[in-house]
JSON list of C-alpha atoms in Angstrom, two decimals:
[
{"chain": "A", "resi": 1, "resn": "UNK", "atom": "CA", "xyz": [0.00, 0.00, 0.00]},
{"chain": "A", "resi": 2, "resn": "UNK", "atom": "CA", "xyz": [1.00, 3.61, -0.52]},
{"chain": "A", "resi": 3, "resn": "UNK", "atom": "CA", "xyz": [0.76, 6.68, 1.74]},
{"chain": "A", "resi": 4, "resn": "UNK", "atom": "CA", "xyz": [0.44, 10.26, 0.54]},
{"chain": "A", "resi": 5, "resn": "UNK", "atom": "CA", "xyz": [1.45, 13.76, 1.59]},
{"chain": "A", "resi": 6, "resn": "UNK", "atom": "CA", "xyz": [1.29, 17.17, -0.05]},
{"chain": "A", "resi": 7, "resn": "UNK", "atom": "CA", "xyz": [2.75, 20.64, 0.39]},
{"chain": "A", "resi": 8, "resn": "UNK", "atom": "CA", "xyz": [1.39, 23.95, -0.92]},
{"chain": "A", "resi": 9, "resn": "UNK", "atom": "CA", "xyz": [3.98, 26.68, -1.43]},
{"chain": "A", "resi": 10, "resn": "UNK", "atom": "CA", "xyz": [3.00, 30.28, -2.23]},
{"chain": "A", "resi": 11, "resn": "UNK", "atom": "CA", "xyz": [5.54, 31.45, -4.83]},
{"chain": "A", "resi": 12, "resn": "UNK", "atom": "CA", "xyz": [4.36, 35.06, -4.73]},
{"chain": "A", "resi": 13, "resn": "UNK", "atom": "CA", "xyz": [4.68, 35.41, -0.95]},
{"chain": "A", "resi": 14, "resn": "UNK", "atom": "CA", "xyz": [7.69, 33.11, -0.66]},
{"chain": "A", "resi": 15, "resn": "UNK", "atom": "CA", "xyz": [6.20, 30.99, 2.12]},
{"chain": "A", "resi": 16, "resn": "UNK", "atom": "CA", "xyz": [3.93, 27.98, 2.72]},
{"chain": "A", "resi": 17, "resn": "UNK", "atom": "CA", "xyz": [0.21, 28.39, 2.04]},
{"chain": "A", "resi": 18, "resn": "UNK", "atom": "CA", "xyz": [-1.66, 27.76, 5.31]},
{"chain": "A", "resi": 19, "resn": "UNK", "atom": "CA", "xyz": [-5.23, 26.43, 5.73]},
{"chain": "A", "resi": 20, "resn": "UNK", "atom": "CA", "xyz": [-5.80, 25.30, 2.13]},
{"chain": "A", "resi": 21, "resn": "UNK", "atom": "CA", "xyz": [-8.66, 22.76, 1.99]},
{"chain": "A", "resi": 22, "resn": "UNK", "atom": "CA", "xyz": [-7.58, 19.62, 0.10]},
{"chain": "A", "resi": 23, "resn": "UNK", "atom": "CA", "xyz": [-9.64, 16.60, -0.98]},
{"chain": "A", "resi": 24, "resn": "UNK", "atom": "CA", "xyz": [-8.32, 13.20, -2.02]},
{"chain": "A", "resi": 25, "resn": "UNK", "atom": "CA", "xyz": [-10.59, 11.50, -4.56]},
{"chain": "A", "resi": 26, "resn": "UNK", "atom": "CA", "xyz": [-10.74, 8.29, -6.55]},
{"chain": "A", "resi": 27, "resn": "UNK", "atom": "CA", "xyz": [-13.40, 7.42, -9.12]},
{"chain": "A", "resi": 28, "resn": "UNK", "atom": "CA", "xyz": [-15.53, 10.39, -8.01]},
{"chain": "A", "resi": 29, "resn": "UNK", "atom": "CA", "xyz": [-15.48, 9.31, -4.35]},
{"chain": "A", "resi": 30, "resn": "UNK", "atom": "CA", "xyz": [-13.95, 11.50, -1.65]},
{"chain": "A", "resi": 31, "resn": "UNK", "atom": "CA", "xyz": [-11.48, 9.32, 0.26]},
{"chain": "A", "resi": 32, "resn": "UNK", "atom": "CA", "xyz": [-10.15, 11.96, 2.66]},
{"chain": "A", "resi": 33, "resn": "UNK", "atom": "CA", "xyz": [-10.22, 15.70, 3.35]},
{"chain": "A", "resi": 34, "resn": "UNK", "atom": "CA", "xyz": [-8.04, 18.06, 5.32]},
{"chain": "A", "resi": 35, "resn": "UNK", "atom": "CA", "xyz": [-6.37, 21.47, 5.41]},
{"chain": "A", "resi": 36, "resn": "UNK", "atom": "CA", "xyz": [-2.71, 22.37, 5.15]},
{"chain": "A", "resi": 37, "resn": "UNK", "atom": "CA", "xyz": [-0.94, 23.09, 8.44]},
{"chain": "A", "resi": 38, "resn": "UNK", "atom": "CA", "xyz": [1.26, 26.05, 9.46]},
{"chain": "A", "resi": 39, "resn": "UNK", "atom": "CA", "xyz": [4.00, 24.73, 7.16]},
{"chain": "A", "resi": 40, "resn": "UNK", "atom": "CA", "xyz": [1.62, 24.27, 4.20]},
{"chain": "A", "resi": 41, "resn": "UNK", "atom": "CA", "xyz": [1.71, 20.48, 4.59]},
{"chain": "A", "resi": 42, "resn": "UNK", "atom": "CA", "xyz": [-0.94, 17.78, 4.80]},
{"chain": "A", "resi": 43, "resn": "UNK", "atom": "CA", "xyz": [-0.42, 14.06, 5.31]},
{"chain": "A", "resi": 44, "resn": "UNK", "atom": "CA", "xyz": [-3.25, 11.66, 4.59]},
{"chain": "A", "resi": 45, "resn": "UNK", "atom": "CA", "xyz": [-3.55, 8.91, 7.19]},
{"chain": "A", "resi": 46, "resn": "UNK", "atom": "CA", "xyz": [-4.67, 6.13, 4.90]},
{"chain": "A", "resi": 47, "resn": "UNK", "atom": "CA", "xyz": [-3.19, 3.62, 2.53]},
{"chain": "A", "resi": 48, "resn": "UNK", "atom": "CA", "xyz": [-3.97, 4.09, -1.15]},
{"chain": "A", "resi": 49, "resn": "UNK", "atom": "CA", "xyz": [-4.87, 1.24, -3.47]},
{"chain": "A", "resi": 50, "resn": "UNK", "atom": "CA", "xyz": [-3.33, 1.21, -6.95]},
{"chain": "A", "resi": 51, "resn": "UNK", "atom": "CA", "xyz": [-5.08, 3.34, -9.57]},
{"chain": "A", "resi": 52, "resn": "UNK", "atom": "CA", "xyz": [-5.67, 6.95, -10.54]},
{"chain": "A", "resi": 53, "resn": "UNK", "atom": "CA", "xyz": [-6.32, 9.41, -7.71]},
{"chain": "A", "resi": 54, "resn": "UNK", "atom": "CA", "xyz": [-6.92, 13.15, -7.63]},
{"chain": "A", "resi": 55, "resn": "UNK", "atom": "CA", "xyz": [-5.95, 15.86, -5.19]},
{"chain": "A", "resi": 56, "resn": "UNK", "atom": "CA", "xyz": [-8.28, 18.86, -5.31]},
{"chain": "A", "resi": 57, "resn": "UNK", "atom": "CA", "xyz": [-6.78, 22.00, -3.76]},
{"chain": "A", "resi": 58, "resn": "UNK", "atom": "CA", "xyz": [-9.24, 24.83, -3.02]},
{"chain": "A", "resi": 59, "resn": "UNK", "atom": "CA", "xyz": [-6.68, 27.60, -3.58]},
{"chain": "A", "resi": 60, "resn": "UNK", "atom": "CA", "xyz": [-8.97, 30.56, -4.43]},
{"chain": "A", "resi": 61, "resn": "UNK", "atom": "CA", "xyz": [-6.39, 32.62, -6.33]},
{"chain": "A", "resi": 62, "resn": "UNK", "atom": "CA", "xyz": [-7.46, 35.52, -8.58]},
{"chain": "A", "resi": 63, "resn": "UNK", "atom": "CA", "xyz": [-7.59, 33.07, -11.52]},
{"chain": "A", "resi": 64, "resn": "UNK", "atom": "CA", "xyz": [-7.84, 29.52, -10.10]},
{"chain": "A", "resi": 65, "resn": "UNK", "atom": "CA", "xyz": [-10.65, 28.64, -7.68]},
{"chain": "A", "resi": 66, "resn": "UNK", "atom": "CA", "xyz": [-9.13, 25.16, -7.40]},
{"chain": "A", "resi": 67, "resn": "UNK", "atom": "CA", "xyz": [-6.18, 23.14, -8.65]},
{"chain": "A", "resi": 68, "resn": "UNK", "atom": "CA", "xyz": [-6.66, 19.48, -9.53]},
{"chain": "A", "resi": 69, "resn": "UNK", "atom": "CA", "xyz": [-3.71, 17.11, -9.73]},
{"chain": "A", "resi": 70, "resn": "UNK", "atom": "CA", "xyz": [-4.36, 13.61, -11.03]},
{"chain": "A", "resi": 71, "resn": "UNK", "atom": "CA", "xyz": [-1.71, 10.97, -10.34]},
{"chain": "A", "resi": 72, "resn": "UNK", "atom": "CA", "xyz": [-1.27, 7.23, -10.57]},
{"chain": "A", "resi": 73, "resn": "UNK", "atom": "CA", "xyz": [-0.59, 5.00, -7.56]},
{"chain": "A", "resi": 74, "resn": "UNK", "atom": "CA", "xyz": [1.35, 1.83, -8.40]},
{"chain": "A", "resi": 75, "resn": "UNK", "atom": "CA", "xyz": [2.48, 0.77, -4.94]},
{"chain": "A", "resi": 76, "resn": "UNK", "atom": "CA", "xyz": [6.09, 1.75, -5.63]},
{"chain": "A", "resi": 77, "resn": "UNK", "atom": "CA", "xyz": [7.39, 3.87, -3.98]},
{"chain": "A", "resi": 78, "resn": "UNK", "atom": "CA", "xyz": [5.54, 3.21, -0.71]},
{"chain": "A", "resi": 79, "resn": "UNK", "atom": "CA", "xyz": [5.12, 6.95, -0.06]},
{"chain": "A", "resi": 80, "resn": "UNK", "atom": "CA", "xyz": [4.11, 9.63, -2.57]},
{"chain": "A", "resi": 81, "resn": "UNK", "atom": "CA", "xyz": [4.61, 13.35, -2.02]},
{"chain": "A", "resi": 82, "resn": "UNK", "atom": "CA", "xyz": [2.69, 15.63, -4.41]},
{"chain": "A", "resi": 83, "resn": "UNK", "atom": "CA", "xyz": [3.53, 19.32, -3.80]},
{"chain": "A", "resi": 84, "resn": "UNK", "atom": "CA", "xyz": [2.27, 22.35, -5.69]},
{"chain": "A", "resi": 85, "resn": "UNK", "atom": "CA", "xyz": [4.00, 25.68, -6.17]},
{"chain": "A", "resi": 86, "resn": "UNK", "atom": "CA", "xyz": [1.27, 28.29, -6.49]},
{"chain": "A", "resi": 87, "resn": "UNK", "atom": "CA", "xyz": [1.10, 31.86, -7.77]},
{"chain": "A", "resi": 88, "resn": "UNK", "atom": "CA", "xyz": [-1.95, 33.99, -8.67]},
{"chain": "A", "resi": 89, "resn": "UNK", "atom": "CA", "xyz": [-1.94, 32.96, -12.34]},
{"chain": "A", "resi": 90, "resn": "UNK", "atom": "CA", "xyz": [0.07, 29.72, -12.49]},
{"chain": "A", "resi": 91, "resn": "UNK", "atom": "CA", "xyz": [0.89, 26.53, -10.63]},
{"chain": "A", "resi": 92, "resn": "UNK", "atom": "CA", "xyz": [3.46, 23.77, -10.91]},
{"chain": "A", "resi": 93, "resn": "UNK", "atom": "CA", "xyz": [3.46, 20.28, -9.49]},
{"chain": "A", "resi": 94, "resn": "UNK", "atom": "CA", "xyz": [5.89, 17.38, -9.39]},
{"chain": "A", "resi": 95, "resn": "UNK", "atom": "CA", "xyz": [6.39, 14.05, -7.70]},
{"chain": "A", "resi": 96, "resn": "UNK", "atom": "CA", "xyz": [8.40, 14.89, -4.62]},
{"chain": "A", "resi": 97, "resn": "UNK", "atom": "CA", "xyz": [10.20, 12.61, -2.22]}
]
């Protein structure tokens, strides 16, 4: 099984984005919800089955009301970290470690 964490970084302010609501979904079902902590991080306390999952970040920037990142869970590596770097008119994501 695979665990998951995320991190939201505010590129414009140069610091973590605090209190961002985040949903973890699979096949239209909400598996977990939470908000980023004082360091912009959120760890989901559940194991993920293989397949395509989505993280939905309610970022509420001037252009993006939400950011959706779809990713595939294969079971390897055993932990996935999916951060986003956010600015008012752009975002970037990558598979972290």
